[in-house]
Each structure stands twice: as C-alpha cells, then as structure tokens.
C-alpha cells in the first residue's frame, strides 16, 4: 500500500485544480464511478496517480478494489455527492496502458461491465487487493540423507524413485518441472516426510536448467514456408496454420518462437483447457533455455501470480497458458500463437463471455505483432477470414512422420446385429487388430454407464429433480447423477413408481462399453479415459503411460481422447455413435461434429503403422456424413460455410444472446419481453424471442433467452447497448440473473 488516508500530513492546496478519479469497480454496471482525492493528498501526488493502479474505495457500504481509469478535471456528479477514495494500492500500474486499453475494448465489445472485465484480466490475488509477491517459488533438492541413498533405493515407490532419479541428475526441481514429469505433490510430501528432500526458495531464472537443448528438426518444405512467411512478416499479421493432425504444427510453433527469442522478444502460446499434455510442455522445455511461464489451472493462485509476474517483468521469454492467459502482460511482445484455435474452451461461457482467440487478434493488432491460429479443423469463422484473404493461409497437407492420413469408413448399422452398441462386424475388426498386436481406440462422446434409466412396465424414467433432463446411470458407484447440476442419488433396485424390477438401462456410455469390451476381450486390457477416471491431477498421465508401453489394448473414451495425444500404436479408431451432431438443434452442431470426428480420426496411424477409422452410423447416406467420409475437412467446412451464408449465420451474420434466469419462468420471460419492447427498432438488427431455453430448468433455475441477429456489427452493437442499458434500469434487473453473450458459442 503506497498511500493511506490520514497517513500523510495535511498540506494546504496551493492550486485550484480539482481532480476527479474515474474508477472501474467490480460491480454489474456498465459504467465507471467518480471519486475525490482525499483533502490531505497534495495535487502533485494526485496528478502522479497513473491509470491502471488499484485503489480501494467505499461503495454501497463495502470496500471494493477498483482500477483507476483516468484523472479528470470535471465530473457530471456534483462534488458534494462524491465520496473520497481509500487506500491507493499501487505506485506503478498493475495493468499497463496496453492491457488497460485492451480490457476496455473487450468490455465494450462484449457489452460487459468494465470493472468486472478488468478484474478478469488480473491474477486472482491482485483482484482481491493483494500485492505483488516477491519473485521466488518453492523448489526441492536432495537432503543429506537423500544424497546418501544407495542406487536403486525407493524401488517400491515408483514415483518417489523417479523423483530421486531426477534429483540425482539435476541439482533441484521446481513446480513446472514436477508437472512436466507428472510427479504429484503427494509424492513430494512423502519424500519430505522421510527427510530425503528439502525445500528452498528460488527465483525462476536462477533455476532455469542449463542442460544442453534439443536441436530443431529439419523442416519439410511446407513447414519451412510457414516459418518463413510468418517470421519475415513485419508488424501485425494474422495467419491461419491449417495442418492435418500430425503434420508438425508444433514444430512450426517452436521454430517461430526461436526466431522471436533471437529478436529478444516474448512469445505467448494459448492452448485449450485440456490440450497441454506433459509431452508438449516437455517439448518446449527441452528446446529453450529461457524461463517458461505456465499459466493453467493446475497451479495455485500464488504460483499463477508468480508466473504472471515473470512474464510482466520480461523474465519469462515464453508464456504458455489457457484462455485467461491472453491477458498476460508482456513488455516485449513478439508473437502470439493460438493452438487448436477452433476449441470451444477459448470462449468463456459465463461471467465475462470473451473469446480469447478474438481478443488475441485484437491484441496482436494493437501491439503490431504476428498471430498464428493453428488447427487441423479450423473454425468456420477463421476459415472464412482466410478464404477472404484477411488472414494469410498456411497449409500443411502431409504428416511430418511420413505416415498417411487414414480415410473415414462409414459402417451402416441400420440392420446390423448389435451387441451393447457394437455391431458384430466392428467387434470382428477390433479382434483382428488386437490379434495383430495393435491398439484400438473406441470413441463414445458420453460418460457414465447409460444416459437413461427406464421402467419396462410403467414407462417411468429417472429425471433430475432440478433440471429438465434425465439422470445418467453410474453403475459401479450405484448412482444416478445429473451431468448438468451434479446432483445425485442412489440407483434404485425397483421402479420408484410401480415397484417393478424390470428396470432398463437405455443407451450406452463409456462405462458400459468398458464393461462389455472386458467381457468380450478378457485377455486384453481395456483402459477407460473420461472425466470420471481421470479426476486426479496425474490420473490421466498414469493411464497414458500404460497405453504408451505399446502392448495391445483397447482405449475407450470421450472427447478427452481426441485432443493432442499421440498414441503411436493405435491402428484402429472406432466411433460408436456419430449421429448426434446430425440432429443438433444448435447451428454449430455439424461443424462441431466434423471437427470432433476428424480430430478423433487423427489419432489413428500416426507413426509407422497405417491406421483405419470406422464410424458406425444409422445415416450412412446423410450428406454430412458422406462429405466427411469422401472429402477432407476443408471441403466439408466449405459446404458448411455455404449453408451459413444462406441462413445469414456467423461468420456471415452476427449473433448475440440475452439470457435471463430466475426461480420461475414468468420473470425472466417478462424481463426480456420488456427489454425488447423498450428498445427502438434499429434497421438491420433482428430480435427473436424471448423463448424458454431448450433445457428450460437447470439447477433449479428457469431460463429464457432473446436472440439478436444482424448482418452488420454496428447495428448489432447499437441494439445491444440499448438492451444493456434497459436491463440495468429495469426494476427486475437486480433480482434476476441476466447476461449478454456476444458471438455465442451456442444458441441453444
Ligand atoms: P501436430 O502439432 O501438427 O499434430 P506435431 O508437431 O506433434 O504435429 O508433429 C507430429 C510428429 O511429427 C511428432 O512426433 C514430431 O516430432 C514429428 N515431426 C514434426 N516435424 C517434423 C520434421 N520436420 N521432421 C521429422 N519429424 C517431424
Ligand atoms: Zn415402473
Ligand atoms: Zn440436474
């Protein structure tokens, strides 16, 4: 804290300048608030306050931490009505001018309250009024006892032995390296308890490991062109790097970062929420010897802030993080990379609903640096921009290892004999692959045992008491669980309505497939990978290690399996039920389905062994399925673009959603209806609704929505501004929950 009320001696004001401090506060109002400087603060001290510092102020009986936006010499509010600020928390801005401007732009674009938007750009401890922390983190090294251990000690505790081994090779280890080697804090604690290791405080730079780095790979011509085009570019430029799975996009990123580092600049790499595998992180660490700041959910608040600070002072040359890392300060920005740019985790789905990809593009523009959007299955928005020439289109059409991309084979299951969701023909194919010593991946995009419990006698179905949806059966745990609100209850033995014992499990989830595959292939390990089997921090890693031993096995999993992983021995990918996306009510359904299938298919035959992909479908003649099977994703995506154009949907038209919810349906509907009526018609902006949301009741709340569509951003924006203003002034506005979603990821 650098200034506190009453701490400074009173001085007489010598000049007549009256300053007003315009402050953004974390409250749900789309405006800033004016405050007065304390009478005992000198004019010079006030004039020295810089935008971007944090200031505590009284607000509605509470003390809030806000961000100074500007010093003004007039205010629309009479000064007698203005309150005086409390403590000034920073001498130097925590939000530098560039990020402050970016945050303000984003708040306006997404029509989100400025104070909440700015708070989102800061690490959580700073948001709460904490101070910058001294730049050290806890590291671990061998104690005297640890150094005296004989070789091969701790053999019975595999992870502890691994940590011992590492510490015998290098002097110490920090949190990022622990993560890269998938060593849990429990392992560290066990060794600390045995006094085999000890902690010490280290700064990230002093401990940057100086072992020799791996040399870059020799690029193939397509990769070389991509690297040359981006690195020869001056100033802002947006590049779409469209490369099939396994085409070596990561190697392109690494070499671009290397050039960026040679110029003394920082690189920011954004990855999807579950996209950063330890293999990827290790690849970065092996290549570069500058400190790498990691900003993802595996860190504590303290560690996150340290990483943020390391980026902010320029010490971290490379920043790797998930969505919110797009707001990481960089004094020397040189390159932004968004890996898997189509991934939905880049769009925040609650609160401040921003797209980190789109903000990244704006940021690159303002900072005059290149941005690379990489994907095997680019979003239609990005593809459209590339086809229009707004982005430069770089393509990698070959797999870097020389392997070929497997074709998608549609398997018609309409009249086929089935066994627990598998056609007999598919089971035979799986059997053949296993007997050849290969691995098989079975993809089902639904976890749990079965999505519906039904009584054969009276037709009862198990519904969630809080949501308009059925509960999923989790058989082993004997539970019914709602995947929308997480409520759960015991799995009944008899029908709760008629007491019959004829209860049916309808539909197939990963747990059920795991069981039926184990019965069918009793001598082959079946490894299930979904949210339920990977909830521990390193559980996923442990499962993947089993797979990577290369023995024949069957992997069963959800979309967690589709992203980023490299399974060298998988030769057959089977998709159990791909038809869901064909009938999705959401306009992005087909796009998402195509992306998912192509990403899953990309897991097959990545290395020396050729791969196959079999898709079971009841709709082998559907144009969507045929297009995916016969063409590349590229062609499939162009066809979807043509449909969107006809319908005036993104990227041709623009959308925004107003959502409202309360504990009855009347209020949110009334609220949205009032807003719609209060807003004057704006040419080119079309409002649809309000309508109840398709799943009207969720977690006990009733939800309604109003859709706004326009072919012109300006009309959409003008209308939204009006709606937001009306919403804030509406008497119900404070009692119900409502939100604005610009460029929504889904409209249903
Ligand atoms: P992507 O990110 O496009 O899925 P990766 O960068 O992970 O692809 O590359 C896939 C595989 O190809 C990796 O094992 C990588 O080491 C290898 N690879 C990438 N570029 C080259 C290259 N130029 N020469 C040889 N192997 C390469
Ligand atoms: Zn019944
Ligand atoms: Zn529920």
Short mmCIF file of N, CA, C and O in Angstrom, two decimals, residues 492-546:
data_model
loop_
_atom_site.label_atom_id
_atom_site.label_comp_id
_atom_site.label_asym_id
_atom_site.label_seq_id
_atom_site.Cartn_x
_atom_site.Cartn_y
_atom_site.Cartn_z
N UNK A 492 -31.89 -46.97 -7.89
CA UNK A 492 -32.91 -47.84 -7.26
C UNK A 492 -32.86 -49.26 -7.82
O UNK A 492 -32.43 -49.47 -8.96
N UNK A 493 -33.28 -50.22 -7.01
CA UNK A 493 -33.37 -51.60 -7.49
C UNK A 493 -34.73 -51.87 -8.12
O UNK A 493 -34.87 -52.69 -9.01
N UNK A 494 -35.73 -51.13 -7.61
CA UNK A 494 -37.09 -51.30 -8.12
C UNK A 494 -37.57 -49.97 -8.67
O UNK A 494 -37.07 -48.93 -8.27
N UNK A 495 -38.58 -50.03 -9.51
CA UNK A 495 -39.13 -48.80 -10.05
C UNK A 495 -39.77 -47.99 -8.92
O UNK A 495 -40.61 -48.51 -8.18
N UNK A 496 -39.39 -46.72 -8.75
CA UNK A 496 -39.96 -45.90 -7.69
C UNK A 496 -41.48 -45.71 -7.86
O UNK A 496 -42.17 -45.45 -6.89
N UNK A 497 -42.01 -45.86 -9.07
CA UNK A 497 -43.44 -45.66 -9.30
C UNK A 497 -44.26 -46.92 -9.10
O UNK A 497 -45.28 -46.92 -8.43
N UNK A 498 -43.85 -48.05 -9.71
CA UNK A 498 -44.69 -49.24 -9.68
C UNK A 498 -44.02 -50.43 -9.01
O UNK A 498 -44.57 -51.53 -8.98
N UNK A 499 -42.79 -50.19 -8.49
CA UNK A 499 -42.07 -51.21 -7.76
C UNK A 499 -41.62 -52.41 -8.60
O UNK A 499 -41.12 -53.40 -8.07
N UNK A 500 -41.81 -52.32 -9.90
CA UNK A 500 -41.36 -53.41 -10.77
C UNK A 500 -39.83 -53.54 -10.72
O UNK A 500 -39.13 -52.56 -10.47
N UNK A 501 -39.34 -54.74 -10.98
CA UNK A 501 -37.89 -54.91 -11.02
C UNK A 501 -37.34 -54.85 -12.45
O UNK A 501 -36.15 -55.00 -12.68
N UNK A 502 -38.27 -54.63 -13.39
CA UNK A 502 -37.88 -54.61 -14.80
C UNK A 502 -37.31 -53.25 -15.20
O UNK A 502 -37.88 -52.55 -16.01
N UNK A 503 -36.17 -52.89 -14.61
CA UNK A 503 -35.58 -51.60 -14.97
C UNK A 503 -34.60 -51.78 -16.13
O UNK A 503 -33.80 -52.71 -16.13
N UNK A 504 -34.71 -50.90 -17.09
CA UNK A 504 -33.89 -50.97 -18.31
C UNK A 504 -32.85 -49.86 -18.31
O UNK A 504 -33.17 -48.73 -17.96
N UNK A 505 -31.66 -50.19 -18.76
CA UNK A 505 -30.67 -49.13 -19.00
C UNK A 505 -30.69 -48.83 -20.48
O UNK A 505 -30.35 -49.68 -21.29
N UNK A 506 -31.09 -47.61 -20.84
CA UNK A 506 -31.19 -47.27 -22.26
C UNK A 506 -29.99 -46.45 -22.70
O UNK A 506 -29.67 -45.43 -22.08
N UNK A 507 -29.36 -46.88 -23.78
CA UNK A 507 -28.23 -46.11 -24.32
C UNK A 507 -26.92 -46.50 -23.67
O UNK A 507 -26.88 -47.16 -22.64
N UNK A 508 -25.84 -46.08 -24.33
CA UNK A 508 -24.52 -46.57 -23.97
C UNK A 508 -23.58 -45.42 -23.63
O UNK A 508 -23.48 -44.45 -24.36
N UNK A 509 -22.91 -45.53 -22.49
CA UNK A 509 -21.84 -44.59 -22.15
C UNK A 509 -20.52 -45.33 -22.05
O UNK A 509 -20.46 -46.56 -22.23
N UNK A 510 -19.47 -44.60 -21.73
CA UNK A 510 -18.13 -45.20 -21.69
C UNK A 510 -18.02 -46.34 -20.69
O UNK A 510 -17.38 -47.34 -20.94
N UNK A 511 -18.68 -46.18 -19.54
CA UNK A 511 -18.57 -47.21 -18.50
C UNK A 511 -19.14 -48.54 -18.98
O UNK A 511 -18.59 -49.61 -18.74
N UNK A 512 -20.27 -48.42 -19.70
CA UNK A 512 -20.92 -49.64 -20.19
C UNK A 512 -20.07 -50.31 -21.28
O UNK A 512 -19.93 -51.53 -21.31
N UNK A 513 -19.51 -49.50 -22.16
CA UNK A 513 -18.66 -50.07 -23.21
C UNK A 513 -17.43 -50.72 -22.63
O UNK A 513 -16.99 -51.77 -23.10
N UNK A 514 -16.88 -50.09 -21.61
CA UNK A 514 -15.71 -50.67 -20.96
C UNK A 514 -16.05 -52.07 -20.47
O UNK A 514 -15.32 -53.03 -20.70
N UNK A 515 -17.24 -52.18 -19.82
CA UNK A 515 -17.62 -53.47 -19.27
C UNK A 515 -17.84 -54.51 -20.36
O UNK A 515 -17.36 -55.64 -20.27
N UNK A 516 -18.54 -54.10 -21.43
CA UNK A 516 -18.84 -55.11 -22.45
C UNK A 516 -17.57 -55.51 -23.20
O UNK A 516 -17.40 -56.67 -23.59
N UNK A 517 -16.63 -54.58 -23.38
CA UNK A 517 -15.37 -54.93 -24.05
C UNK A 517 -14.53 -55.86 -23.18
O UNK A 517 -13.87 -56.78 -23.68
N UNK A 518 -14.58 -55.63 -21.86
CA UNK A 518 -13.83 -56.52 -20.96
C UNK A 518 -14.38 -57.94 -21.02
O UNK A 518 -13.62 -58.90 -20.99
N UNK A 519 -15.70 -58.05 -21.11
CA UNK A 519 -16.30 -59.38 -21.23
C UNK A 519 -15.93 -60.04 -22.55
O UNK A 519 -15.65 -61.23 -22.61
N UNK A 520 -15.95 -59.23 -23.58
CA UNK A 520 -15.73 -59.77 -24.90
C UNK A 520 -14.25 -60.10 -25.16
O UNK A 520 -13.91 -61.04 -25.85
N UNK A 521 -13.34 -59.26 -24.60
CA UNK A 521 -11.90 -59.47 -24.79
C UNK A 521 -11.21 -59.63 -23.44
O UNK A 521 -10.48 -58.75 -23.00
N UNK A 522 -11.45 -60.78 -22.78
CA UNK A 522 -11.00 -60.92 -21.39
C UNK A 522 -9.47 -60.88 -21.24
O UNK A 522 -8.97 -60.62 -20.17
N UNK A 523 -8.72 -61.10 -22.32
CA UNK A 523 -7.27 -61.15 -22.17
C UNK A 523 -6.59 -59.86 -22.59
O UNK A 523 -5.37 -59.78 -22.64
N UNK A 524 -7.39 -58.85 -22.94
CA UNK A 524 -6.82 -57.59 -23.41
C UNK A 524 -7.17 -56.48 -22.41
O UNK A 524 -8.33 -56.36 -22.02
N UNK A 525 -6.18 -55.69 -21.99
CA UNK A 525 -6.53 -54.59 -21.08
C UNK A 525 -7.46 -53.59 -21.77
O UNK A 525 -7.26 -53.26 -22.94
N UNK A 526 -8.50 -53.16 -21.04
CA UNK A 526 -9.40 -52.12 -21.55
C UNK A 526 -9.20 -50.89 -20.66
O UNK A 526 -9.35 -50.98 -19.44
N UNK A 527 -8.80 -49.79 -21.25
CA UNK A 527 -8.47 -48.60 -20.47
C UNK A 527 -9.48 -47.50 -20.78
O UNK A 527 -9.59 -47.07 -21.93
N UNK A 528 -10.23 -47.09 -19.76
CA UNK A 528 -11.25 -46.05 -19.98
C UNK A 528 -10.67 -44.69 -19.62
O UNK A 528 -10.09 -44.51 -18.56
N UNK A 529 -10.86 -43.74 -20.52
CA UNK A 529 -10.38 -42.38 -20.26
C UNK A 529 -11.54 -41.40 -20.42
O UNK A 529 -12.01 -41.14 -21.53
N UNK A 530 -12.07 -40.91 -19.30
CA UNK A 530 -13.10 -39.87 -19.34
C UNK A 530 -12.98 -39.07 -18.05
O UNK A 530 -12.06 -39.30 -17.27
N UNK A 531 -13.88 -38.16 -17.83
CA UNK A 531 -13.74 -37.28 -16.67
C UNK A 531 -13.79 -38.07 -15.36
O UNK A 531 -13.17 -37.70 -14.38
N UNK A 532 -14.49 -39.21 -15.37
CA UNK A 532 -14.62 -39.98 -14.14
C UNK A 532 -13.36 -40.77 -13.79
O UNK A 532 -13.08 -41.01 -12.63
N UNK A 533 -12.60 -41.17 -14.81
CA UNK A 533 -11.40 -41.98 -14.50
C UNK A 533 -10.14 -41.12 -14.42
O UNK A 533 -9.07 -41.63 -14.12
N UNK A 534 -10.26 -39.83 -14.70
CA UNK A 534 -9.05 -39.00 -14.74
C UNK A 534 -9.17 -37.80 -13.82
O UNK A 534 -8.57 -36.76 -14.06
N UNK A 535 -9.96 -37.94 -12.74
CA UNK A 535 -10.21 -36.75 -11.94
C UNK A 535 -8.99 -36.34 -11.12
O UNK A 535 -8.79 -35.17 -10.86
N UNK A 536 -8.14 -37.27 -10.72
CA UNK A 536 -6.91 -36.90 -10.02
C UNK A 536 -5.97 -36.17 -10.98
O UNK A 536 -6.04 -36.38 -12.18
N UNK A 537 -5.10 -35.34 -10.43
CA UNK A 537 -4.26 -34.49 -11.28
C UNK A 537 -3.38 -35.31 -12.23
O UNK A 537 -3.14 -34.91 -13.35
N UNK A 538 -2.91 -36.46 -11.78
CA UNK A 538 -1.99 -37.21 -12.62
C UNK A 538 -2.58 -38.54 -13.08
O UNK A 538 -1.89 -39.37 -13.64
N UNK A 539 -3.89 -38.72 -12.83
CA UNK A 539 -4.53 -39.98 -13.19
C UNK A 539 -4.43 -40.21 -14.69
O UNK A 539 -4.12 -41.31 -15.15
N UNK A 540 -4.68 -39.15 -15.45
CA UNK A 540 -4.62 -39.25 -16.90
C UNK A 540 -3.24 -39.73 -17.34
O UNK A 540 -3.11 -40.63 -18.17
N UNK A 541 -2.22 -39.12 -16.76
CA UNK A 541 -0.85 -39.46 -17.12
C UNK A 541 -0.56 -40.93 -16.85
O UNK A 541 0.05 -41.61 -17.67
N UNK A 542 -1.04 -41.41 -15.70
CA UNK A 542 -0.79 -42.80 -15.34
C UNK A 542 -1.45 -43.72 -16.38
O UNK A 542 -0.84 -44.70 -16.82
N UNK A 543 -2.68 -43.39 -16.78
CA UNK A 543 -3.37 -44.21 -17.77
C UNK A 543 -2.62 -44.18 -19.11
O UNK A 543 -2.46 -45.20 -19.77
N UNK A 544 -2.17 -42.98 -19.48
CA UNK A 544 -1.49 -42.86 -20.76
C UNK A 544 -0.16 -43.61 -20.77
O UNK A 544 0.25 -44.16 -21.79
N UNK A 545 0.49 -43.65 -19.60
CA UNK A 545 1.74 -44.40 -19.53
C UNK A 545 1.50 -45.88 -19.84
O UNK A 545 2.30 -46.51 -20.52
N UNK A 546 0.38 -46.39 -19.35
CA UNK A 546 0.04 -47.78 -19.66
C UNK A 546 -0.11 -47.97 -21.17
O UNK A 546 0.39 -48.94 -21.74
#
